[in-house]
mmCIF file of C-alpha atoms in Angstrom:
data_model
loop_
_atom_site.group_PDB
_atom_site.id
_atom_site.type_symbol
_atom_site.label_atom_id
_atom_site.label_comp_id
_atom_site.label_asym_id
_atom_site.label_seq_id
_atom_site.Cartn_x
_atom_site.Cartn_y
_atom_site.Cartn_z
ATOM 1 C CA ASN K 30 86.508 45.390 73.103
ATOM 2 C CA PRO K 31 84.381 44.100 75.993
ATOM 3 C CA HIS K 32 86.940 41.424 76.878
ATOM 4 C CA PHE K 33 89.663 44.062 77.283
ATOM 5 C CA LEU K 34 87.346 46.251 79.386
ATOM 6 C CA PHE K 35 86.397 43.359 81.664
ATOM 7 C CA ASN K 36 90.025 42.276 82.155
ATOM 8 C CA THR K 37 91.193 45.839 82.803
ATOM 9 C CA LEU K 38 88.525 46.465 85.436
ATOM 10 C CA ASN K 39 89.390 43.184 87.143
ATOM 11 C CA SER K 40 93.107 44.056 87.118
ATOM 12 C CA ILE K 41 92.416 47.461 88.668
ATOM 13 C CA HIS K 42 90.213 45.793 91.301
ATOM 14 C CA VAL K 43 93.076 43.495 92.315
ATOM 15 C CA ILE K 44 95.615 46.353 92.381
ATOM 16 C CA MET K 45 93.346 48.443 94.615
ATOM 17 C CA ARG K 46 94.001 46.016 97.463
ATOM 18 C CA HIS K 47 97.777 46.468 97.308
ATOM 19 C CA ASP K 48 98.593 49.813 95.716
ATOM 20 C CA VAL K 49 95.895 52.492 95.788
ATOM 21 C CA LYS K 50 98.026 55.111 93.968
ATOM 22 C CA ARG K 51 98.726 52.711 91.110
ATOM 23 C CA ALA K 52 95.027 51.823 90.929
ATOM 24 C CA GLU K 53 94.171 55.538 90.736
ATOM 25 C CA ARG K 54 96.632 56.044 87.848
ATOM 26 C CA SER K 55 95.183 53.018 86.073
ATOM 27 C CA LEU K 56 91.645 54.322 86.476
ATOM 28 C CA MET K 57 92.700 57.666 84.979
ATOM 29 C CA GLU K 58 94.299 55.872 82.001
ATOM 30 C CA PHE K 59 91.172 53.759 81.616
ATOM 31 C CA SER K 60 89.035 56.901 81.800
ATOM 32 C CA GLY K 61 91.225 58.487 79.116
ATOM 33 C CA LEU K 62 90.556 55.549 76.794
ATOM 34 C CA LEU K 63 86.820 55.805 77.246
ATOM 35 C CA ARG K 64 86.812 59.608 76.912
ATOM 36 C CA TYR K 65 88.724 59.399 73.639
ATOM 37 C CA GLN K 66 86.376 56.782 72.235
ATOM 38 C CA LEU K 67 83.232 58.642 73.292
ATOM 39 C CA TYR K 68 84.108 62.279 72.672
ATOM 40 C CA GLU K 69 87.180 62.631 70.468
ATOM 41 C CA CYS K 70 86.350 60.266 67.616
ATOM 42 C CA ASP K 71 83.006 61.492 66.391
ATOM 43 C CA GLY K 72 84.396 62.687 63.054
ATOM 44 C CA PRO K 73 86.412 61.190 60.213
ATOM 45 C CA SER K 74 89.724 62.373 61.686
ATOM 46 C CA THR K 75 91.490 63.278 64.891
ATOM 47 C CA THR K 76 94.939 64.608 65.640
ATOM 48 C CA LEU K 77 97.959 62.355 65.793
ATOM 49 C CA GLU K 78 98.645 63.720 69.285
ATOM 50 C CA LYS K 79 95.257 62.467 70.550
ATOM 51 C CA GLU K 80 95.744 59.112 68.837
ATOM 52 C CA VAL K 81 99.182 58.739 70.477
ATOM 53 C CA GLU K 82 97.740 59.609 73.896
ATOM 54 C CA PHE K 83 95.151 56.888 73.344
ATOM 55 C CA LEU K 84 97.984 54.458 72.530
ATOM 56 C CA ARG K 85 99.875 55.510 75.677
ATOM 57 C CA ASN K 86 96.849 54.838 77.874
ATOM 58 C CA TYR K 87 96.142 51.504 76.213
ATOM 59 C CA ILE K 88 99.761 50.382 76.521
ATOM 60 C CA ALA K 89 99.923 51.464 80.174
ATOM 61 C CA LEU K 90 96.870 49.348 80.965
ATOM 62 C CA GLU K 91 98.245 46.358 79.079
ATOM 63 C CA ARG K 92 101.574 46.779 80.888
ATOM 64 C CA MET K 93 99.670 46.660 84.180
ATOM 65 C CA ARG K 94 97.808 43.504 83.153
ATOM 66 C CA HIS K 95 100.886 41.625 81.902
ATOM 67 C CA GLY K 96 103.315 42.718 84.600
ATOM 68 C CA ASP K 97 106.850 41.337 84.515
ATOM 69 C CA GLU K 98 105.998 38.450 82.197
ATOM 70 C CA LEU K 99 106.290 40.801 79.226
ATOM 71 C CA GLU K 100 109.180 42.958 78.045
ATOM 72 C CA LEU K 101 107.596 46.056 76.529
ATOM 73 C CA THR K 102 109.217 48.927 74.646
ATOM 74 C CA PHE K 103 107.258 51.936 73.365
ATOM 75 C CA ASP K 104 109.449 54.330 71.409
ATOM 76 C CA LEU K 105 107.990 57.548 70.050
ATOM 77 C CA PRO K 106 109.172 61.068 69.229
ATOM 78 C CA GLU K 107 109.414 63.586 72.056
ATOM 79 C CA VAL K 108 107.308 66.024 70.056
ATOM 80 C CA ILE K 109 104.297 64.772 68.134
ATOM 81 C CA PRO K 110 103.688 67.011 65.103
ATOM 82 C CA TYR K 111 100.221 68.352 64.433
ATOM 83 C CA GLN K 112 98.712 66.065 61.868
ATOM 84 C CA GLN K 113 95.289 64.663 61.098
ATOM 85 C CA ILE K 114 94.754 60.904 61.149
ATOM 86 C CA ALA K 115 91.766 58.599 61.004
ATOM 87 C CA PRO K 116 90.889 57.448 64.524
ATOM 88 C CA PHE K 117 91.857 53.934 65.611
ATOM 89 C CA VAL K 118 94.140 53.222 62.646
ATOM 90 C CA LEU K 119 97.240 52.608 64.760
ATOM 91 C CA ILE K 120 95.647 50.873 67.749
ATOM 92 C CA VAL K 121 94.577 47.808 65.785
ATOM 93 C CA LEU K 122 98.187 46.782 65.152
ATOM 94 C CA VAL K 123 99.121 47.395 68.796
ATOM 95 C CA GLU K 124 96.106 45.412 70.036
ATOM 96 C CA ASN K 125 97.051 42.588 67.692
ATOM 97 C CA ALA K 126 100.531 42.395 69.246
ATOM 98 C CA PHE K 127 99.123 42.104 72.764
ATOM 99 C CA LYS K 128 96.538 39.556 71.658
ATOM 100 C CA HIS K 129 99.079 37.299 69.939
ATOM 101 C CA VAL K 130 102.272 37.817 71.967
ATOM 102 C CA SER K 131 103.892 34.552 73.000
ATOM 103 C CA ARG K 132 103.167 33.186 76.457
ATOM 104 C CA SER K 133 106.315 31.093 76.701
ATOM 105 C CA THR K 134 108.036 30.318 79.983
ATOM 106 C CA ARG K 135 111.240 29.302 78.126
ATOM 107 C CA GLN K 136 111.950 32.638 76.448
ATOM 108 C CA ARG K 137 111.347 36.328 77.041
ATOM 109 C CA ASN K 138 107.974 37.437 75.703
ATOM 110 C CA ARG K 139 108.399 40.802 74.039
ATOM 111 C CA ILE K 140 106.525 43.613 72.295
ATOM 112 C CA THR K 141 108.325 46.536 70.680
ATOM 113 C CA ILE K 142 106.389 49.524 69.338
ATOM 114 C CA HIS K 143 108.199 52.224 67.385
ATOM 115 C CA LEU K 144 106.453 55.322 66.047
ATOM 116 C CA CYS K 145 108.134 58.024 64.009
ATOM 117 C CA CYS K 146 106.688 61.007 62.185
ATOM 118 C CA GLY K 147 108.112 63.592 59.851
ATOM 119 C CA ALA K 148 107.185 65.568 56.747
ATOM 120 C CA GLY K 149 103.606 64.382 57.120
ATOM 121 C CA ARG K 150 104.601 60.712 57.081
ATOM 122 C CA ILE K 151 103.627 58.419 59.946
ATOM 123 C CA GLU K 152 105.504 55.166 60.400
ATOM 124 C CA LEU K 153 104.561 52.521 62.957
ATOM 125 C CA ILE K 154 106.499 49.312 63.517
ATOM 126 C CA VAL K 155 105.070 46.786 65.968
ATOM 127 C CA GLU K 156 106.943 43.566 66.734
ATOM 128 C CA ASN K 157 105.941 40.779 69.069
ATOM 129 C CA THR K 158 107.237 37.352 69.885
ATOM 130 C CA CYS K 159 104.753 34.710 68.841
ATOM 131 C CA GLU K 160 104.181 31.001 69.130
ATOM 132 C CA PRO K 161 105.091 28.806 66.166
ATOM 133 C CA ARG K 162 102.151 28.676 63.820
ATOM 134 C CA ILE K 163 100.498 25.277 63.527
ATOM 135 C CA ASP K 164 98.500 26.254 60.440
ATOM 136 C CA GLN K 165 101.118 26.613 57.705
ATOM 137 C CA SER K 166 98.676 27.867 55.082
ATOM 138 C CA GLY K 167 99.945 31.417 55.557
ATOM 139 C CA ARG K 168 96.469 32.766 56.255
ATOM 140 C CA LYS K 169 96.249 35.869 58.399
ATOM 141 C CA GLY K 170 93.309 36.542 60.688
ATOM 142 C CA ILE K 171 90.203 38.442 59.653
ATOM 143 C CA GLY K 172 91.227 41.393 61.854
ATOM 144 C CA LEU K 173 94.309 42.125 59.777
ATOM 145 C CA GLU K 174 92.330 41.770 56.549
ATOM 146 C CA ASN K 175 89.850 44.312 57.901
ATOM 147 C CA VAL K 176 92.782 46.646 58.641
ATOM 148 C CA ARG K 177 93.944 46.328 55.024
ATOM 149 C CA ARG K 178 90.458 47.118 53.706
ATOM 150 C CA ARG K 179 90.086 50.103 56.031
ATOM 151 C CA LEU K 180 93.470 51.477 54.970
ATOM 152 C CA GLU K 181 92.469 51.136 51.304
ATOM 153 C CA LEU K 182 89.329 53.163 51.975
ATOM 154 C CA LEU K 183 90.953 55.833 54.159
ATOM 155 C CA TYR K 184 94.393 56.133 52.552
ATOM 156 C CA PRO K 185 94.126 54.911 48.938
ATOM 157 C CA GLN K 186 97.562 54.868 47.298
ATOM 158 C CA ARG K 187 98.959 56.607 50.422
ATOM 159 C CA HIS K 188 99.805 53.724 52.701
ATOM 160 C CA ARG K 189 101.887 50.585 52.907
ATOM 161 C CA LEU K 190 101.284 47.732 55.343
ATOM 162 C CA GLU K 191 103.757 44.886 55.529
ATOM 163 C CA LEU K 192 103.109 41.908 57.771
ATOM 164 C CA THR K 193 105.911 39.408 58.272
ATOM 165 C CA GLU K 194 106.635 36.481 60.530
ATOM 166 C CA GLN K 195 110.176 35.174 60.899
ATOM 167 C CA GLU K 196 111.695 33.050 63.642
ATOM 168 C CA GLN K 197 108.724 33.512 65.970
ATOM 169 C CA ILE K 198 108.718 37.316 65.586
ATOM 170 C CA PHE K 199 105.638 38.886 64.023
ATOM 171 C CA THR K 200 106.156 42.368 62.571
ATOM 172 C CA ALA K 201 103.558 44.859 61.367
ATOM 173 C CA HIS K 202 105.073 47.829 59.507
ATOM 174 C CA LEU K 203 102.677 50.613 58.545
ATOM 175 C CA ILE K 204 103.536 53.745 56.596
ATOM 176 C CA LEU K 205 100.938 56.484 56.050
ATOM 177 C CA ASP K 206 101.872 59.217 53.589
ATOM 178 C CA PRO K 207 100.287 62.675 53.358
#
């Protein structure tokens, strides 16, 4: 996403003036994102461990960009089991949360990401506060429809994606079965 890249580089540029060590860490996380995209995802699958590391780097950069205005929780198992997964399946739901998180000054803006794995099953729950929807037609964006289509192609009959919005909390719940 060029917009994300541009914003991340600008954020690192600003941090460099005040905290060189933090800027160095951010550049390494940024480098990790690019390395993964360029060199680790050239096939139809990658390991869950590499995908989770990509998520960690992305979340760290978003945390840097949002600062204290966002309450962020990333909960994952201490040990990531060896498992194959299609690249960039999980990141889309995480990106969506950061893109659509509320920007309210009256309430705490929050994103919670919970990943659990066991017996070959991967479960990801991403919740974010959101602004009240003006369009009441119930339509979801094209990005989430593309996610559904991709899951149907990659994991036919082996996935479940539930998207809900209640009381200004948007939840994406994905289950991938072996």
